[in-house]
PDB file of C-alpha atoms in Angstrom:
ATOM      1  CA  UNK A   1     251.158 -41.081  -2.184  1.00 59.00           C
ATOM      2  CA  UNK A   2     250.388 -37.333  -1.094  1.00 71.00           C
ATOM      3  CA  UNK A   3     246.930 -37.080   0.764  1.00 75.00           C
ATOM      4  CA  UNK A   4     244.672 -34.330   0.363  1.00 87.00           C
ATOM      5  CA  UNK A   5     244.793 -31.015   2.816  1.00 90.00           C
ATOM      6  CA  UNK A   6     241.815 -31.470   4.623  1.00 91.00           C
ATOM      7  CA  UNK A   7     239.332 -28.572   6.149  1.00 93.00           C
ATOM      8  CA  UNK A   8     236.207 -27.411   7.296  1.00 92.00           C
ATOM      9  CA  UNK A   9     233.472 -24.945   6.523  1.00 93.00           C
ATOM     10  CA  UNK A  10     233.364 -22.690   9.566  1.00 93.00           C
ATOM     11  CA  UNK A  11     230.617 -19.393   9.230  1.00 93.00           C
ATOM     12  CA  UNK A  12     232.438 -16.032   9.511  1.00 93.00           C
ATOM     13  CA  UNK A  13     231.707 -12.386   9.568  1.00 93.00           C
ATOM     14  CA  UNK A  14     231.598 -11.054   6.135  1.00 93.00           C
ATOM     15  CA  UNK A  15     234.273  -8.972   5.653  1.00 88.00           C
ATOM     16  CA  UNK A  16     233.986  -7.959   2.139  1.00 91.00           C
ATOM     17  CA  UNK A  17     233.496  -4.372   0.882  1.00 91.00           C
ATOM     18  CA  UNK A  18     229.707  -3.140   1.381  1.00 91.00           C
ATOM     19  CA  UNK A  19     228.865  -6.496   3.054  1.00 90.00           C
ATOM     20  CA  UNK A  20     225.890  -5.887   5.777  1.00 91.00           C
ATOM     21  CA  UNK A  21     227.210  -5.521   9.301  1.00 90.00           C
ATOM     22  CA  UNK A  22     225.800  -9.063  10.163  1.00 91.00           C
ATOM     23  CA  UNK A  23     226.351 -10.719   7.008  1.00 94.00           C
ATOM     24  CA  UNK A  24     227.945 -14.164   7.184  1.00 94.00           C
ATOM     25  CA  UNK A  25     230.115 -16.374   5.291  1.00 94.00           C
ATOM     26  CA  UNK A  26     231.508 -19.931   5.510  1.00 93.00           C
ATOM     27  CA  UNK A  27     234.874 -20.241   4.613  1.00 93.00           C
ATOM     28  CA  UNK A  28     237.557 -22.775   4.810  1.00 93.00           C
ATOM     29  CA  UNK A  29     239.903 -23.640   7.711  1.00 93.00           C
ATOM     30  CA  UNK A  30     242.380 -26.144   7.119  1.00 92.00           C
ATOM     31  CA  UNK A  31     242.541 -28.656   9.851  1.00 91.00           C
ATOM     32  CA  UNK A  32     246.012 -30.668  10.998  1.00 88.00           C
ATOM     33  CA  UNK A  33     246.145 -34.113   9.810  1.00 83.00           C
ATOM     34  CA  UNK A  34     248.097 -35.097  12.548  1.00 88.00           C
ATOM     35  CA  UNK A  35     251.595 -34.700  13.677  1.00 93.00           C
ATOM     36  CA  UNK A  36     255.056 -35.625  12.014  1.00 93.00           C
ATOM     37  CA  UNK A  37     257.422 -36.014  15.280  1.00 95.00           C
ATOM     38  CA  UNK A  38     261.246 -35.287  15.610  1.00 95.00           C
ATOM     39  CA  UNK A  39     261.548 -39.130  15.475  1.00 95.00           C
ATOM     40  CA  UNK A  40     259.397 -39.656  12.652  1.00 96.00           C
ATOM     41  CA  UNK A  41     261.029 -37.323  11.038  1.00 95.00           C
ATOM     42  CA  UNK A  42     264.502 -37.921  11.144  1.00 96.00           C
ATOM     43  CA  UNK A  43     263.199 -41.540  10.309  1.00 96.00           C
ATOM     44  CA  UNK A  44     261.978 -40.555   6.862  1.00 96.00           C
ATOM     45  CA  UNK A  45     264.746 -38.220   6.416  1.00 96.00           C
ATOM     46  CA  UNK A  46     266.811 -41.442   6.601  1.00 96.00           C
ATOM     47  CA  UNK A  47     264.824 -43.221   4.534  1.00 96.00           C
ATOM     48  CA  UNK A  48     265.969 -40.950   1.518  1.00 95.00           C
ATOM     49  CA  UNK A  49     269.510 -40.618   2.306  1.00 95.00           C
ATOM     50  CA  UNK A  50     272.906 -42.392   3.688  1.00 96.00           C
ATOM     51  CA  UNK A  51     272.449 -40.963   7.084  1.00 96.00           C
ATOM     52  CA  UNK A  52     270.964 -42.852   9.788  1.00 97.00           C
ATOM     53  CA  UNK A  53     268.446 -41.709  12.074  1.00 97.00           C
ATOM     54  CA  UNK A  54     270.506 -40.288  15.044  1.00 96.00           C
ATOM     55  CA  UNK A  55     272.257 -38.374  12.427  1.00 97.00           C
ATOM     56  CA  UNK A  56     269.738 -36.553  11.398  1.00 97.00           C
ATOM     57  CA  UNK A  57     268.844 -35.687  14.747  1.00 97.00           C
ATOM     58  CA  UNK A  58     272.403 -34.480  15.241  1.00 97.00           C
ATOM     59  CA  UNK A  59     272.302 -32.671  12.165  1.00 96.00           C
ATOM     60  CA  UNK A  60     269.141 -30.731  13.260  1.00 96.00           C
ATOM     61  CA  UNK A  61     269.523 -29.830  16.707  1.00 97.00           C
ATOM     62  CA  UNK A  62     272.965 -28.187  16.115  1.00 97.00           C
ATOM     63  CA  UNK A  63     270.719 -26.669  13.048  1.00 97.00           C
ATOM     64  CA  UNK A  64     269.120 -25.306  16.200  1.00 97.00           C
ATOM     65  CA  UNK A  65     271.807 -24.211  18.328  1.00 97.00           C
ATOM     66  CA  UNK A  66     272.845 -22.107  14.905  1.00 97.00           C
ATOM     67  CA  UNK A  67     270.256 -20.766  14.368  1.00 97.00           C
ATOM     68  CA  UNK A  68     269.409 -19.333  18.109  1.00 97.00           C
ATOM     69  CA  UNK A  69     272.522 -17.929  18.101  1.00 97.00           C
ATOM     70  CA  UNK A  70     272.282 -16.459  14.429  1.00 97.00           C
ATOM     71  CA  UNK A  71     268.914 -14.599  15.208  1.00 97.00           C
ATOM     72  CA  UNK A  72     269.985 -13.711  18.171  1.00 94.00           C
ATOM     73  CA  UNK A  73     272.715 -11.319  16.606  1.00 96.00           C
ATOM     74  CA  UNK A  74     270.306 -10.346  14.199  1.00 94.00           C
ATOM     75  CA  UNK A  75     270.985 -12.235  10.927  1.00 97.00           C
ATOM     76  CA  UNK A  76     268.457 -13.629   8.849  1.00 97.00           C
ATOM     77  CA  UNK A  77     269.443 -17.873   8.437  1.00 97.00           C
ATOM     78  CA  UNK A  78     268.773 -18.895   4.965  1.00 97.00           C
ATOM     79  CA  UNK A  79     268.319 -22.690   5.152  1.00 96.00           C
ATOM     80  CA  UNK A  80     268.499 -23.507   1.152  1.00 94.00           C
ATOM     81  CA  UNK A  81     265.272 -24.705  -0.614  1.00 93.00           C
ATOM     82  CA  UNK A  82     263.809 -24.883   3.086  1.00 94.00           C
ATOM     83  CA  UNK A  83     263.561 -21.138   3.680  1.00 96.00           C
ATOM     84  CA  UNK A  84     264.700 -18.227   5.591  1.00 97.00           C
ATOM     85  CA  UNK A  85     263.968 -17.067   9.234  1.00 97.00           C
ATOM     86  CA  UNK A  86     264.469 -14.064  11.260  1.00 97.00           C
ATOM     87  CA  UNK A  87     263.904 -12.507  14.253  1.00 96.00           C
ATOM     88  CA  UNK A  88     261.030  -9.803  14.511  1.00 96.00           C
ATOM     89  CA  UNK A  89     259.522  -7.566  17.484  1.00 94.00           C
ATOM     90  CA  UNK A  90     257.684  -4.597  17.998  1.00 95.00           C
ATOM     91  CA  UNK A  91     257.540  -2.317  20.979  1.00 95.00           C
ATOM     92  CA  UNK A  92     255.364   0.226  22.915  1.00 94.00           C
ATOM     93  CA  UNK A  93     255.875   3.410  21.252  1.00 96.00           C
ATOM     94  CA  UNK A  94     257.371   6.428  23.175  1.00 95.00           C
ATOM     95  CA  UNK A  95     257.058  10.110  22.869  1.00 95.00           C
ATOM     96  CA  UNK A  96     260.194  10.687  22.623  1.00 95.00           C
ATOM     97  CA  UNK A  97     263.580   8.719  21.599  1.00 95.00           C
ATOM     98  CA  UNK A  98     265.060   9.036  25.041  1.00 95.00           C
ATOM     99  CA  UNK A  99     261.731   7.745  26.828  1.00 95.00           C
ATOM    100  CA  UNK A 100     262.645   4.710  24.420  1.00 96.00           C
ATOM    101  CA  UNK A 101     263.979   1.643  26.853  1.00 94.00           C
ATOM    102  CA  UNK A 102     264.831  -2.099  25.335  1.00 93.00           C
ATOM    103  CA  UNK A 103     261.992  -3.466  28.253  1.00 94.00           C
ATOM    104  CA  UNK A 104     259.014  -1.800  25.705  1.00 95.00           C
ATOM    105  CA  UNK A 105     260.479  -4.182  23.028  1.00 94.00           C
ATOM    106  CA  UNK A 106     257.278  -6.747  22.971  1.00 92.00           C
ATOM    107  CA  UNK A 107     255.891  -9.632  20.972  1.00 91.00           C
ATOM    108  CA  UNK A 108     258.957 -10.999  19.840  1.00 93.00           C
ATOM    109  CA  UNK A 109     258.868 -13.753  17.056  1.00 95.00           C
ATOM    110  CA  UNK A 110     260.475 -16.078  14.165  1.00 96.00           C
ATOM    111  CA  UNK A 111     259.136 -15.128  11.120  1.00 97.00           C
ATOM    112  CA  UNK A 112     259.250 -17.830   8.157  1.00 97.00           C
ATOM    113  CA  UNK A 113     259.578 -16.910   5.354  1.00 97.00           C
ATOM    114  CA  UNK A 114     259.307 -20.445   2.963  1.00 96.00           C
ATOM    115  CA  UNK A 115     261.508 -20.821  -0.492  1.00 96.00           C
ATOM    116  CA  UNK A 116     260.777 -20.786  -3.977  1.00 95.00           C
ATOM    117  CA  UNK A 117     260.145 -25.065  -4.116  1.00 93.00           C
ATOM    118  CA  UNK A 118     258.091 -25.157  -1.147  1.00 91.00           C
ATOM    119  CA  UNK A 119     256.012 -21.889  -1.840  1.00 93.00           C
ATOM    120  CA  UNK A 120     255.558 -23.822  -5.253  1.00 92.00           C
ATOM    121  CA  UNK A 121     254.404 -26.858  -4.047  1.00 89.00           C
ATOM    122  CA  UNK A 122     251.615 -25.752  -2.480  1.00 88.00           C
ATOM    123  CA  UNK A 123     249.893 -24.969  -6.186  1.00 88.00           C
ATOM    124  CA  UNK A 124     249.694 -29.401  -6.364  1.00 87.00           C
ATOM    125  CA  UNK A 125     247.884 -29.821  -3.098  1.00 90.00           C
ATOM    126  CA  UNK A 126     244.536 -31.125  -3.836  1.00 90.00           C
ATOM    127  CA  UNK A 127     241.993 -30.464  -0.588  1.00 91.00           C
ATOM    128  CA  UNK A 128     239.132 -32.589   0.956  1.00 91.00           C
ATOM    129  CA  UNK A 129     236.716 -31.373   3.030  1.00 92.00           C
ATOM    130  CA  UNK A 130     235.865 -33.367   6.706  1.00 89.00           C
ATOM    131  CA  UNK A 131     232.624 -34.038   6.696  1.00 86.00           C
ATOM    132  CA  UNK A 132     230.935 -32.530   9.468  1.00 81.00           C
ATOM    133  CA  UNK A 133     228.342 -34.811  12.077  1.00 75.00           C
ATOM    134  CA  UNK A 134     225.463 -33.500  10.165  1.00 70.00           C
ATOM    135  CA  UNK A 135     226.926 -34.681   6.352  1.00 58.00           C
ATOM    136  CA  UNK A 136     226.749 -38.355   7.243  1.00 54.00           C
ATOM    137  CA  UNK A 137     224.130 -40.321   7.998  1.00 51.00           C
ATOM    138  CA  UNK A 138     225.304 -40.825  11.597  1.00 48.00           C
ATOM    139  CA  UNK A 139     225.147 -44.625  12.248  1.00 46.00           C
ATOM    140  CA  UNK A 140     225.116 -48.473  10.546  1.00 45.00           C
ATOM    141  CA  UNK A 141     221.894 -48.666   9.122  1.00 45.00           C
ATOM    142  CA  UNK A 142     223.588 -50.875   6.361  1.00 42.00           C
ATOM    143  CA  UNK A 143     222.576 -48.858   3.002  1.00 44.00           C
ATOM    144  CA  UNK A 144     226.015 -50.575   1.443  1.00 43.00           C
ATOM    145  CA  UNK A 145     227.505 -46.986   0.628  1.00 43.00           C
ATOM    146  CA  UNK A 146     231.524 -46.970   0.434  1.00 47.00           C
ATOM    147  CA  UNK A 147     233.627 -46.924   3.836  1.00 46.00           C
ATOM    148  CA  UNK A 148     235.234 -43.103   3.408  1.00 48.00           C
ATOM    149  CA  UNK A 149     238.289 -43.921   5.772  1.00 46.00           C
ATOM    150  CA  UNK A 150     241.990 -43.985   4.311  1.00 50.00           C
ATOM    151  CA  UNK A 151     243.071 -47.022   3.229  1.00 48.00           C
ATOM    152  CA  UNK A 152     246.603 -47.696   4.973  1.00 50.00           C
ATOM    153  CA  UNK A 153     248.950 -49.792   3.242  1.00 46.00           C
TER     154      UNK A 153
END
């Protein structure tokens, strides 16, 4: 069973074309469900396959270890269905290309870029909003109205 994406309504500067200079929106902000661990993850992992646990662990830390030393040397890793990564930077621009040193080389990062079956997946999500303090009617006063917490089975 796949549970809905859930979010929140926060108010934002306008920023479409024209839009008044202090002209406000609410738009959506999708909020973390929670966390799927290492452990919990190699644990379903498992689940679906001959491979225990600590095997899966294996598996991905010397996926790690790979992949440091693949970006490192510049490569982009393509990890199947999963994706690819690669390294990115920018730098503090110089006047000139001598000026240029490897220290102005700044905000270094690992872009993800995700494949074709998880980019796709994303069109099936369904979405909930969390209801804010002000949506409920903040207590037990009993009206009989239906308990909105997951039911875990």
């Amino acid at each position: 069973m796949i549970m809905p994406a859930k979010y929140t309504l926060v108010l934002r500067k306008d920023m479409r074309k024209g839009a008044a200079e202090d002209s406000k929106l609410y738009y959506a902000n999708a909020k973390a469900a929670g966390t799927c661990g290492m452990y919990e993850l190699c644990d379903l992992i498992s689940l679906s396959s001959t491979a225990s646990p600590g095997d899966v662990r294996l598996i991905l830390d010397s996926l790690i270890e790979v992949m440091k030393r693949s970006l490192g040397k510049g490569e982009v890793v393509q990890v199947g269905e999963l994706g690819n990564f690669q390294l990115q930077f920018g730098s503090t621009g110089t006047a000139t290309k001598k000026e240029f040193n490897q220290a102005l080389i700044k905000s270094k990062r690992i872009v993800f870029r995700p494949g074709k079956v998880l980019r796709d997946s994303i069109s099936n999500y369904s979405f909930e909003k969390i209801p804010e303090p002000s949506d409920t009617t903040g207590g037990n006063e009993g009206g009989g109205g239906e308990d909105d917490r997951p039911v875990i089975e």
